[in-house]
Amino acid sequence: MDDRPMMRALRGETLPVPPVWMMRQAGRYLPEYRAVRARARTFLDLCYTPELAAEVTLQPIRRFGFDAAILFADILLVPHALGANLVFVEGEGPRLSTVTTPDDLARLAPADAVHATLAPVYETVRQVRAALPAEVPLIGFAGAPWTVATYMIAGRGTPDQAPARLLAYRDPETFDALIERIIAATTGYLLAQVAAGAEIVKLFDSWAGALPGPLFHRYAVEPARRIAQAVRAAYPEVPVIGFPRGAGAGYASFAAAAGVQALALDTSVDAAWAAHELQPRLCVQGNLDPLLLVAGGPALDRATRATVAAFAGGPHVFNLGHGITPEADPANVERMLRAIRGAQG
Ligand code: CP3
C-alpha cells in the first residue's frame, strides 16, 4: 500500500493533519515562476518545453514542501492538440478558433491524433517524476469536457458560457459530437500522463456551475464518470479528483454518480454541509478562499483552522476553493501551512 499522506487521504483515510497542495501553486505569485516564464517566448512555449515546465512544477514543492505536485500545463492544450488555433493574450486570456458548426467539427483532428502535439507534456511528466522526492505524488490533469467545450465554442473565456449553452440547445447533435470528441481525447491524454508517471488525476470542470440542472448530469457527471472509469479500468490504484466548480447542490449527485475518489470543493461550498453530505462517501479537497492569501493576518489563521476543523472527522486534502491569484503573498502561504500543520500538534 502507498502510505504517502496524499494517497492515504484519497483512499478514504482520516488523518490527524491533512495533506496540502494548492490549485495554481506554480504561478505568477512566485518570483521564481516569473523568472522562468520570462525565458519562454509565450505561455504555450512554457507548457511545451519540458525542461521549463518541469522546473516550474517543482518550484512550489521546493519552496513550501507541499504534499503533492501538479503537472504544469493548461486545460486548453487538448483543444490545441485537436487542431484549434490557440494564443494566450497577455493580460486578456486565451483566444481560440471556434467550433460551432458540423464543418468546424469535421476539421478537428481525431481524438487519437492528439498525442503528437501533447508528447512534450508526457516528457514533462517523466522529468518531474524523476526529480520529485519519492514522498511527493504527482497529479496529472485535464479540463472536463463541458469546460473545455465552453472555450472551444466561444473562442475565449466568457462570463456565463452562453455560447456553449446556446449551441447545446440549438444544435445538440454538433454539441454532443464535440463533447464526445473531447471525452475521447481527454481519456487518452490522461492515460498517457499516468503511463508517463502521474499518480493521481484531476478533472477541472471550472464552469460546471453554468449548467442548468437538467444538463448537469448529462454534461458534467456522465463525462466525468466515463473518463474516471476508463482511468480506473487501466490503473485501479490511481485516484481521480473531480472539480465541478459552482455546482452547489449538484456536488451531492456528482459524489453519488461520477465514480471519483475525491471531490474538490469550490470556495462557496459550506464546509459543514460538505462534511455531512459528501465526506461520508469520499475524500473532500478544499476549500479556503484564495483571497485570504492576499489578505493574510488573523483572518487567514482563523479561516485555515476552521477549514481543518470542519473536515477533521473524515478524509480531507487541504486546498483552496479555486486557484491562487497573482496578488497572493508567498509569506501568507507559509502562514497557512503553519496554521494547518500546527493546528493539531
Ligand atoms: O495548478 C497548477 O499550478 C498547474 C497548472 C495549471 C494552469 N492552468 C497554468 C496556467 C492548471 C491546472 C490550469 C487549469 C486551467 N486553465 C483551468 C481550470 C482551473 C481553473 O482555474 O478554473 C482553466 C479554466 C484554464 C484556462 C486558462 N489558462 C485561462 C482562462 C488562463 C488565463 C487567465 C490567467 O489566469 O492568466 C490561463 C493561463 C494560465 N494557466 C496561467 C497559468 C499559470 C497564467 C498565464 C501566465 O503565467 O502567463
Short mmCIF file of C-alpha atoms and ligand atoms in Angstrom, two decimals:
data_model
loop_
_atom_site.label_atom_id
_atom_site.label_comp_id
_atom_site.label_asym_id
_atom_site.label_seq_id
_atom_site.Cartn_x
_atom_site.Cartn_y
_atom_site.Cartn_z
CA MET A 1 0.00 0.00 0.00
CA ASP A 2 1.14 3.51 -0.85
CA ASP A 3 1.42 5.21 2.57
CA ARG A 4 2.06 8.77 1.44
CA PRO A 5 -0.43 11.10 3.22
CA MET A 6 -1.99 12.34 -0.02
CA MET A 7 -2.63 8.78 -1.23
CA ARG A 8 -3.99 7.69 2.16
CA ALA A 9 -6.45 10.60 2.27
CA LEU A 10 -7.59 9.93 -1.29
CA ARG A 11 -8.18 6.27 -0.34
CA GLY A 12 -10.56 7.47 2.36
CA GLU A 13 -8.40 7.55 5.48
CA THR A 14 -8.93 10.22 8.11
CA LEU A 15 -5.53 11.69 9.02
CA PRO A 16 -4.55 13.80 12.05
CA VAL A 17 -3.11 16.51 9.77
CA PRO A 18 -4.48 16.84 6.23
CA PRO A 19 -2.08 16.72 3.27
CA VAL A 20 -1.97 20.06 1.45
CA TRP A 21 -1.35 21.49 -2.01
CA MET A 22 -2.80 24.50 -3.85
CA MET A 23 -4.58 24.95 -7.15
CA ARG A 24 -2.29 27.02 -9.44
CA GLN A 25 0.56 26.52 -6.96
CA ALA A 26 3.00 27.16 -9.82
CA GLY A 27 2.19 30.65 -10.98
CA ARG A 28 2.72 34.37 -11.13
CA TYR A 29 2.63 34.99 -7.35
CA LEU A 30 6.08 33.30 -7.23
CA PRO A 31 9.10 35.38 -8.36
CA GLU A 32 10.90 32.20 -9.45
CA TYR A 33 7.93 31.34 -11.73
CA ARG A 34 8.04 34.82 -13.30
CA ALA A 35 11.76 34.37 -13.94
CA VAL A 36 11.25 31.08 -15.83
CA ARG A 37 8.16 32.47 -17.58
CA ALA A 38 10.36 35.32 -18.92
CA ARG A 39 12.68 32.75 -20.54
CA ALA A 40 9.81 31.30 -22.62
CA ARG A 41 8.59 33.37 -25.55
CA THR A 42 4.91 32.55 -24.96
CA PHE A 43 2.84 30.79 -22.31
CA LEU A 44 2.32 27.89 -24.75
CA ASP A 45 6.10 27.59 -25.24
CA LEU A 46 6.38 27.27 -21.46
CA CYS A 47 3.78 24.46 -21.47
CA TYR A 48 5.50 22.62 -24.34
CA THR A 49 9.13 22.95 -23.16
CA PRO A 50 9.61 20.03 -20.76
CA GLU A 51 12.70 21.44 -19.01
CA LEU A 52 10.90 24.72 -18.19
CA ALA A 53 7.51 23.16 -17.38
CA ALA A 54 9.21 20.62 -15.09
CA GLU A 55 11.15 23.38 -13.35
CA VAL A 56 8.03 25.45 -12.55
CA THR A 57 6.18 22.31 -11.40
CA LEU A 58 8.96 21.67 -8.86
CA GLN A 59 9.34 25.26 -7.61
CA PRO A 60 6.43 25.29 -5.12
CA ILE A 61 7.46 21.87 -3.80
CA ARG A 62 10.96 23.14 -3.04
CA ARG A 63 9.76 26.39 -1.50
CA PHE A 64 6.82 25.14 0.58
CA GLY A 65 7.12 21.34 0.91
CA PHE A 66 3.59 20.63 -0.33
CA ASP A 67 2.24 17.07 -0.12
CA ALA A 68 1.56 16.86 -3.88
CA ALA A 69 2.88 18.37 -7.11
CA ILE A 70 0.64 19.21 -10.06
CA LEU A 71 1.87 18.99 -13.61
CA PHE A 72 2.40 22.40 -15.18
CA ALA A 73 0.28 22.56 -18.34
CA ASP A 74 -3.12 24.03 -19.24
CA ILE A 75 -6.59 22.64 -19.89
CA LEU A 76 -6.58 24.29 -23.33
CA LEU A 77 -3.76 22.09 -24.64
CA VAL A 78 -6.37 19.45 -25.58
CA PRO A 79 -8.27 21.80 -27.94
CA HIS A 80 -4.91 22.92 -29.29
CA ALA A 81 -3.94 19.30 -29.97
CA LEU A 82 -7.35 18.75 -31.64
CA GLY A 83 -6.37 21.45 -34.12
CA ALA A 84 -7.74 24.70 -32.67
CA ASN A 85 -5.57 27.77 -33.11
CA LEU A 86 -4.70 28.98 -29.61
CA VAL A 87 -2.92 32.01 -28.25
CA PHE A 88 -2.78 33.39 -24.72
CA VAL A 89 -3.04 37.16 -24.99
CA GLU A 90 -1.05 38.85 -22.23
CA GLY A 91 -3.43 40.39 -19.69
CA GLU A 92 -6.54 39.16 -21.50
CA GLY A 93 -6.57 35.38 -21.53
CA PRO A 94 -6.93 32.66 -24.16
CA ARG A 95 -8.16 33.16 -27.74
CA LEU A 96 -9.08 30.09 -29.84
CA SER A 97 -10.57 29.40 -33.24
CA THR A 98 -14.21 28.44 -32.67
CA VAL A 99 -16.15 25.20 -33.23
CA THR A 100 -19.86 25.88 -33.80
CA THR A 101 -20.81 24.00 -37.00
CA PRO A 102 -20.54 20.46 -38.36
CA ASP A 103 -17.85 21.76 -40.76
CA ASP A 104 -15.76 23.13 -37.88
CA LEU A 105 -16.10 19.77 -36.15
CA ALA A 106 -15.04 17.90 -39.29
CA ARG A 107 -11.84 19.96 -39.40
CA LEU A 108 -10.79 18.83 -35.91
CA ALA A 109 -8.22 16.07 -35.60
CA PRO A 110 -9.35 12.60 -34.46
CA ALA A 111 -9.03 12.03 -30.71
CA ASP A 112 -6.13 9.60 -31.02
CA ALA A 113 -4.10 12.15 -33.02
CA VAL A 114 -3.61 14.44 -30.00
CA HIS A 115 -0.51 12.64 -28.75
CA ALA A 116 1.75 14.13 -31.43
CA THR A 117 1.14 17.65 -30.05
CA LEU A 118 0.97 16.54 -26.41
CA ALA A 119 4.15 14.42 -26.37
CA PRO A 120 6.16 17.23 -24.67
CA VAL A 121 3.66 17.16 -21.80
CA TYR A 122 4.33 13.44 -21.28
CA GLU A 123 8.06 14.23 -21.27
CA THR A 124 7.43 16.89 -18.60
CA VAL A 125 5.65 14.25 -16.50
CA ARG A 126 8.65 11.90 -16.84
CA GLN A 127 11.12 14.63 -15.88
CA VAL A 128 9.07 15.79 -12.90
CA ARG A 129 8.57 12.26 -11.60
CA ALA A 130 12.32 11.61 -11.88
CA ALA A 131 13.18 14.81 -9.99
CA LEU A 132 10.42 14.84 -7.33
CA PRO A 133 11.12 13.50 -3.85
CA ALA A 134 9.67 9.98 -3.61
CA GLU A 135 7.28 11.07 -0.84
CA VAL A 136 5.53 13.60 -3.10
CA PRO A 137 2.96 12.21 -5.57
CA LEU A 138 2.42 13.90 -8.94
CA ILE A 139 -1.06 14.95 -10.06
CA GLY A 140 -1.84 14.89 -13.78
CA PHE A 141 -4.90 16.77 -15.03
CA ALA A 142 -7.19 17.77 -17.85
CA GLY A 143 -10.14 20.06 -18.31
CA ALA A 144 -13.53 18.36 -18.09
CA PRO A 145 -15.34 18.13 -21.45
CA TRP A 146 -18.02 20.75 -20.70
CA THR A 147 -15.50 23.38 -19.56
CA VAL A 148 -13.17 22.66 -22.49
CA ALA A 149 -16.16 22.87 -24.86
CA THR A 150 -17.12 26.30 -23.48
CA TYR A 151 -13.74 27.66 -24.62
CA MET A 152 -13.83 25.84 -27.97
CA ILE A 153 -17.30 27.12 -28.80
CA ALA A 154 -16.85 30.74 -27.66
CA GLY A 155 -13.19 31.01 -28.64
CA ARG A 156 -12.42 32.62 -25.28
CA GLY A 157 -13.44 32.73 -21.66
CA THR A 158 -17.00 34.02 -21.17
CA PRO A 159 -18.80 35.27 -18.05
CA ASP A 160 -21.81 32.94 -18.37
CA GLN A 161 -20.79 30.37 -21.02
CA ALA A 162 -23.78 31.50 -23.09
CA PRO A 163 -22.34 30.48 -26.49
CA ALA A 164 -21.90 26.86 -25.35
CA ARG A 165 -25.33 26.70 -23.72
CA LEU A 166 -26.92 28.12 -26.85
CA LEU A 167 -25.21 25.57 -29.07
CA ALA A 168 -26.37 22.75 -26.77
CA TYR A 169 -29.98 23.98 -27.26
CA ARG A 170 -29.84 24.91 -30.94
CA ASP A 171 -27.69 22.12 -32.37
CA PRO A 172 -27.46 19.28 -29.84
CA GLU A 173 -26.01 16.92 -32.46
CA THR A 174 -22.97 19.08 -33.10
CA PHE A 175 -22.65 19.87 -29.40
CA ASP A 176 -22.81 16.18 -28.41
CA ALA A 177 -20.31 15.23 -31.10
CA LEU A 178 -17.89 17.87 -29.78
CA ILE A 179 -18.33 16.58 -26.20
CA GLU A 180 -17.69 13.01 -27.42
CA ARG A 181 -14.52 14.09 -29.21
CA ILE A 182 -13.26 15.84 -26.09
CA ILE A 183 -14.12 12.82 -23.88
CA ALA A 184 -12.11 10.52 -26.14
CA ALA A 185 -9.13 12.89 -26.43
CA THR A 186 -9.12 13.59 -22.69
CA THR A 187 -9.26 9.92 -21.78
CA GLY A 188 -6.25 9.16 -23.99
CA TYR A 189 -4.40 12.20 -22.67
CA LEU A 190 -4.90 11.22 -19.01
CA LEU A 191 -3.96 7.58 -19.63
CA ALA A 192 -0.75 8.77 -21.30
CA GLN A 193 0.02 11.07 -18.35
CA VAL A 194 -0.36 8.13 -15.97
CA ALA A 195 1.79 5.91 -18.20
CA ALA A 196 4.47 8.63 -18.02
CA GLY A 197 4.36 8.83 -14.21
CA ALA A 198 1.31 10.77 -12.95
CA GLU A 199 -0.08 9.06 -9.83
CA ILE A 200 -3.36 10.95 -9.36
CA VAL A 201 -5.54 12.65 -11.97
CA LYS A 202 -7.80 15.65 -11.60
CA LEU A 203 -10.59 16.82 -13.93
CA PHE A 204 -11.21 20.59 -13.82
CA ASP A 205 -14.84 21.45 -14.58
CA SER A 206 -14.44 25.13 -13.81
CA TRP A 207 -17.75 26.13 -15.43
CA ALA A 208 -19.93 23.25 -14.17
CA GLY A 209 -21.97 25.83 -12.25
CA ALA A 210 -23.27 27.30 -15.51
CA LEU A 211 -25.03 24.07 -16.48
CA PRO A 212 -28.77 24.17 -15.76
CA GLY A 213 -29.96 21.34 -13.53
CA PRO A 214 -31.26 19.03 -16.25
CA LEU A 215 -28.00 19.29 -18.22
CA PHE A 216 -25.68 18.90 -15.23
CA HIS A 217 -25.97 15.13 -15.14
CA ARG A 218 -25.57 14.76 -18.88
CA TYR A 219 -22.63 17.11 -19.45
CA ALA A 220 -20.80 17.19 -16.09
CA VAL A 221 -21.49 13.91 -14.24
CA GLU A 222 -21.63 11.50 -17.21
CA PRO A 223 -18.42 12.61 -18.96
CA ALA A 224 -16.55 12.56 -15.62
CA ARG A 225 -17.93 9.09 -14.89
CA ARG A 226 -16.80 7.72 -18.24
CA ILE A 227 -13.33 9.26 -18.03
CA ALA A 228 -12.84 8.16 -14.41
CA GLN A 229 -13.99 4.66 -15.28
CA ALA A 230 -11.52 4.41 -18.16
CA VAL A 231 -8.65 5.60 -15.96
CA ARG A 232 -9.59 3.22 -13.12
CA ALA A 233 -10.03 0.28 -15.51
CA ALA A 234 -6.46 0.71 -16.74
CA TYR A 235 -4.99 1.89 -13.40
CA PRO A 236 -7.16 0.80 -10.45
CA GLU A 237 -4.75 2.37 -7.93
CA VAL A 238 -4.89 5.88 -9.45
CA PRO A 239 -7.37 8.16 -7.64
CA VAL A 240 -9.47 10.59 -9.66
CA ILE A 241 -10.35 14.01 -8.24
CA GLY A 242 -13.43 15.75 -9.65
CA PHE A 243 -13.94 19.53 -9.51
CA PRO A 244 -17.47 20.54 -10.59
CA ARG A 245 -16.89 24.15 -9.60
CA GLY A 246 -20.02 26.10 -8.74
CA ALA A 247 -22.26 23.01 -8.80
CA GLY A 248 -23.89 23.81 -5.44
CA ALA A 249 -26.31 21.01 -4.54
CA GLY A 250 -25.05 19.25 -7.68
CA TYR A 251 -21.98 18.28 -5.64
CA ALA A 252 -24.12 15.62 -3.93
CA SER A 253 -25.29 13.97 -7.16
CA PHE A 254 -21.77 14.25 -8.59
CA ALA A 255 -20.41 12.47 -5.49
CA ALA A 256 -23.03 9.75 -5.82
CA ALA A 257 -22.73 9.09 -9.55
CA ALA A 258 -19.39 10.19 -11.03
CA GLY A 259 -17.30 7.38 -9.55
CA VAL A 260 -14.49 9.70 -8.47
CA GLN A 261 -12.42 9.13 -5.33
CA ALA A 262 -12.31 12.76 -4.25
CA LEU A 263 -14.22 15.99 -4.81
CA ALA A 264 -12.56 19.38 -4.91
CA LEU A 265 -14.88 21.90 -3.24
CA ASP A 266 -15.10 25.44 -4.55
CA THR A 267 -14.97 28.44 -2.22
CA SER A 268 -18.76 28.76 -2.00
CA VAL A 269 -19.40 25.25 -0.61
CA ASP A 270 -20.41 25.28 3.05
CA ALA A 271 -17.92 23.12 4.93
CA ALA A 272 -20.42 21.77 7.50
CA TRP A 273 -22.78 20.75 4.69
CA ALA A 274 -19.96 19.04 2.77
CA ALA A 275 -18.67 17.27 5.88
CA HIS A 276 -22.15 15.88 6.49
CA GLU A 277 -23.28 15.15 2.92
CA LEU A 278 -20.12 14.34 0.97
CA GLN A 279 -17.33 13.26 3.30
CA PRO A 280 -19.01 10.02 4.45
CA ARG A 281 -18.87 8.93 0.81
CA LEU A 282 -15.50 10.20 -0.41
CA CYS A 283 -12.48 12.36 0.28
CA VAL A 284 -13.07 16.12 0.03
CA GLN A 285 -10.48 18.66 -1.03
CA GLY A 286 -10.59 22.36 -0.28
CA ASN A 287 -11.74 24.94 0.18
CA LEU A 288 -10.04 28.04 1.62
CA ASP A 289 -10.90 31.32 -0.15
CA PRO A 290 -7.80 32.15 -2.26
CA LEU A 291 -8.24 35.83 -1.38
CA LEU A 292 -7.20 35.01 2.20
CA LEU A 293 -3.70 34.52 0.80
CA VAL A 294 -3.85 38.14 -0.34
CA ALA A 295 -5.39 39.40 2.91
CA GLY A 296 -3.22 37.35 5.31
CA GLY A 297 -3.21 38.17 9.04
CA PRO A 298 -5.52 36.72 11.69
CA ALA A 299 -8.34 36.29 9.14
CA LEU A 300 -6.15 33.78 7.30
CA ASP A 301 -5.25 31.94 10.51
CA ARG A 302 -8.87 31.71 11.64
CA ALA A 303 -10.23 30.53 8.29
CA THR A 304 -7.43 27.98 7.82
CA ARG A 305 -8.03 26.47 11.27
CA ALA A 306 -11.78 26.47 10.70
CA THR A 307 -11.38 24.57 7.41
CA VAL A 308 -9.10 21.98 9.04
CA ALA A 309 -11.54 21.59 11.95
CA ALA A 310 -14.64 21.33 9.75
CA PHE A 311 -13.17 18.38 7.82
CA ALA A 312 -11.23 16.72 10.66
CA GLY A 313 -13.81 13.94 11.00
CA GLY A 314 -13.17 12.38 7.59
CA PRO A 315 -10.80 12.15 4.65
CA HIS A 316 -9.60 15.64 3.66
CA VAL A 317 -6.97 17.19 1.43
CA PHE A 318 -6.43 20.83 2.34
CA ASN A 319 -6.57 23.15 -0.68
CA LEU A 320 -8.00 26.44 -1.90
CA GLY A 321 -11.51 26.78 -3.30
CA HIS A 322 -10.01 27.97 -6.59
CA GLY A 323 -6.58 28.94 -7.93
CA ILE A 324 -4.19 31.16 -6.00
CA THR A 325 -4.13 34.66 -7.51
CA PRO A 326 -1.08 36.58 -8.79
CA GLU A 327 -1.59 39.12 -5.96
CA ALA A 328 -1.11 36.49 -3.21
CA ASP A 329 1.88 36.91 -0.90
CA PRO A 330 4.11 33.79 -0.65
CA ALA A 331 4.64 34.64 3.04
CA ASN A 332 0.91 34.07 3.55
CA VAL A 333 1.26 30.57 2.07
CA GLU A 334 3.88 29.86 4.77
CA ARG A 335 1.50 31.24 7.35
CA MET A 336 -1.34 29.00 6.06
CA LEU A 337 0.95 25.96 6.25
CA ARG A 338 1.87 26.77 9.86
CA ALA A 339 -1.82 27.05 10.73
CA ILE A 340 -2.57 23.67 9.11
CA ARG A 341 0.39 21.71 10.36
CA GLY A 342 0.48 23.39 13.75
CA ALA A 343 -3.26 23.17 14.18
CA GLN A 344 -3.28 19.67 15.64
CA GLY A 345 0.23 19.31 17.12
O1 CP3 B 1 -2.36 24.34 -10.86
C1 CP3 B 1 -1.22 24.42 -11.37
O2 CP3 B 1 -0.28 25.01 -10.83
C2 CP3 B 1 -0.98 23.70 -12.69
C3 CP3 B 1 -1.10 24.48 -13.89
C4 CP3 B 1 -2.43 24.95 -14.41
C5 CP3 B 1 -2.54 26.11 -15.20
N1 CP3 B 1 -3.83 26.19 -15.65
C6 CP3 B 1 -1.45 27.05 -15.54
C7 CP3 B 1 -1.76 28.41 -16.00
C8 CP3 B 1 -3.70 24.37 -14.32
C9 CP3 B 1 -4.17 23.15 -13.54
C10 CP3 B 1 -4.58 25.17 -15.13
C11 CP3 B 1 -6.01 24.84 -15.35
C12 CP3 B 1 -6.85 25.79 -16.08
N2 CP3 B 1 -6.53 26.57 -17.15
C13 CP3 B 1 -8.23 25.97 -15.82
C14 CP3 B 1 -9.04 25.20 -14.78
C15 CP3 B 1 -8.79 25.66 -13.41
C16 CP3 B 1 -9.41 26.99 -13.07
O3 CP3 B 1 -8.63 27.92 -12.81
O4 CP3 B 1 -10.66 27.06 -13.05
C17 CP3 B 1 -8.72 26.91 -16.75
C18 CP3 B 1 -10.13 27.43 -16.83
C19 CP3 B 1 -7.63 27.28 -17.59
C20 CP3 B 1 -7.67 28.20 -18.76
C21 CP3 B 1 -6.77 29.35 -18.61
N3 CP3 B 1 -5.40 29.28 -18.52
C22 CP3 B 1 -7.12 30.72 -18.58
C23 CP3 B 1 -8.54 31.25 -18.62
C24 CP3 B 1 -5.93 31.46 -18.44
C25 CP3 B 1 -5.80 32.95 -18.46
C26 CP3 B 1 -6.17 33.59 -17.17
C27 CP3 B 1 -4.97 33.73 -16.27
O5 CP3 B 1 -5.04 33.29 -15.11
O6 CP3 B 1 -4.00 34.34 -16.75
C28 CP3 B 1 -4.85 30.53 -18.36
C29 CP3 B 1 -3.43 30.85 -18.23
C30 CP3 B 1 -2.63 30.10 -17.19
N4 CP3 B 1 -2.66 28.75 -16.98
C31 CP3 B 1 -1.66 30.68 -16.32
C32 CP3 B 1 -1.11 29.62 -15.56
C33 CP3 B 1 -0.02 29.69 -14.54
C34 CP3 B 1 -1.27 32.16 -16.28
C35 CP3 B 1 -0.52 32.57 -17.54
C36 CP3 B 1 0.92 33.05 -17.32
O7 CP3 B 1 1.58 32.68 -16.33
O8 CP3 B 1 1.41 33.77 -18.20
#
